[in-house]
Amino acid sequence: MEETQKESMEYDVVIIGAGPSGLSAAIKLKQLALKSNMEVSVCLLEKGSEVGAHILSGNVFDPKSLDELIPDWKELGAPLKLPVTKDSVRYMLNKSTAIPAPVFFMPSFNNHGNYITSLANVCRWLAEYAENLGVEIFPGFAASELIYTDGVVKGVSTGDMGISLNGEKKDNYEPGIELFGKYTLLAEGCRGHLGKSIIEKFQLDTDKDPQHYGIGFKEIWDIDPSVHEEGLVIHSLGWPSKGTASGSYFYHGENNQAYIGYVVPLDYSNPHISPFDEFQQWKHQTSIAKYLKGGARVSYGARALIKGGHQSRPKMSFPGGILIGDDAGTLNFPKIKGSHTAMKSGMIAAETVIDALLNKNIGSDLTSYEDNFKASWLFDELYKARNWNPFLHKFGALIGGFFATVDQLIFRGRLPFTLNHTTPDHACLETADKHEKISYPKPDSLISFDILSSVFLSNTNHEEDQPCHLVLSDPDIPIKHNLPLYDEPAQRYCPAGVYEIIEESDGPKFQINAQNCVHCKTCDIKEPSQNITWVVPEGGGGPRYGNM
């Protein structure tokens, strides 16, 4: 296919991703520019069809960073209306028995002062605020590659539209656009494909633990008003997890709605585990099912979350830009919260970039970002949480959870040592012959559901006649290697039914249903041979979440 000249636009700062970190960085840049009487042009690209379309989070929101960024957010009508009124922590022994744990002994689950909300709606509100400050936001444009000049990032190029599955230009072909910036901030969220490439190119993870992840599910339910307890936040560990430190949440939101979900760490060893089926099974636990009976499921989604923490956080600056938010791994895993930390990382990046622009320092590796990061409450918060994940990995949910709780409750995260988790998640997977197959209960279509009806509720859509955005390095590996060794785990770890083994007359075939993809990135993380690379499809594709 012949090259087409792309149009270009120039800005002072280009930001990729309209999540909490990217939007907070954009707002802070404009605020600081105004304070310094500077003209700073800021462009923000979002691959979703609209701001919020790809945002999925629990979400119990800590307003700490928002208080700093927009102190009068309440008066301005930010969508934070429902404060948490009560916390409940439970250990699920089995389907019928749940043991309550005093919240006093679980300080990371104390949500006093936090709000139950939709992070997608918070991002939409932040986007409107940013646009009123002069930030240019372009939804539906996927940043496909970084632009380099002499080893320095100079901006990004958006993907071409209207390319067929075979790589030919269709009648609706439109070339991408090149966006140049003095600095580029990568705020793509967990396992961002540009962030992944920049970490590899500049070896930003040298002397760091490998990054670690979980797969998180969420459903929104309309539940019976008689069992709805507005403001109640429930967290649990235990059943039905299969040897993992999986956990769940059940948030009683506004308007008789419940936000429910389940998180499975991706460092599990049993290839027969199906995180989706565990989530569906969990909903039948007696203390959970009582809320859902007679209710109606209205939305479904899933995405990977980044949980390596302090030991896995890479160097966040590189020549010409900065990684922010979950592109770098700023989630506080013990709290299961990353919005306030992502926002703060973006605000620190804005302060660092403005200082560079004031001093006519263009295209540098802003190593001062790390100094600014370490001087903030964000570094202290992540440092105190650093041993939680390794404790759970080394000792399991029950014993590891006890040690982690002692660390947080008694030592306040100040134990005189730092544990490490040095095995990448994909390398934790063991061969299928070491584990018995798991027989999950069939869904009843009342509380539990099949995967395809679930994906339907995510409003996921992709143009089918386009290059597949799930790229196999070696097309033979799924059948010749993964199937005999691991019973091809992609058909179970994917939360959207993207990967299937089809039995045909000439043998099994590995099928990719790319149009089902909800952009969770789990395949890019957990594939045991690292054979699948997730790249951006056409802009606007993927899920269209409402108030997730």
XYZ file of C-alpha atoms in Angstrom, residues 472-484 488 510 531:
16
model
C 0.142 -13.058 16.692
C 3.926 -13.134 16.465
C 3.700 -16.799 15.431
C 0.280 -18.052 14.201
C 1.298 -21.663 14.927
C 1.857 -21.239 18.669
C -1.807 -21.417 19.810
C -2.408 -24.877 18.309
C 1.054 -26.437 18.254
C 2.297 -25.171 21.613
C -0.387 -23.658 23.842
C -3.131 -26.202 23.178
C -1.159 -29.331 24.146
C -4.938 -22.925 25.199
C -7.476 -20.963 16.639
C 2.699 -14.300 21.392
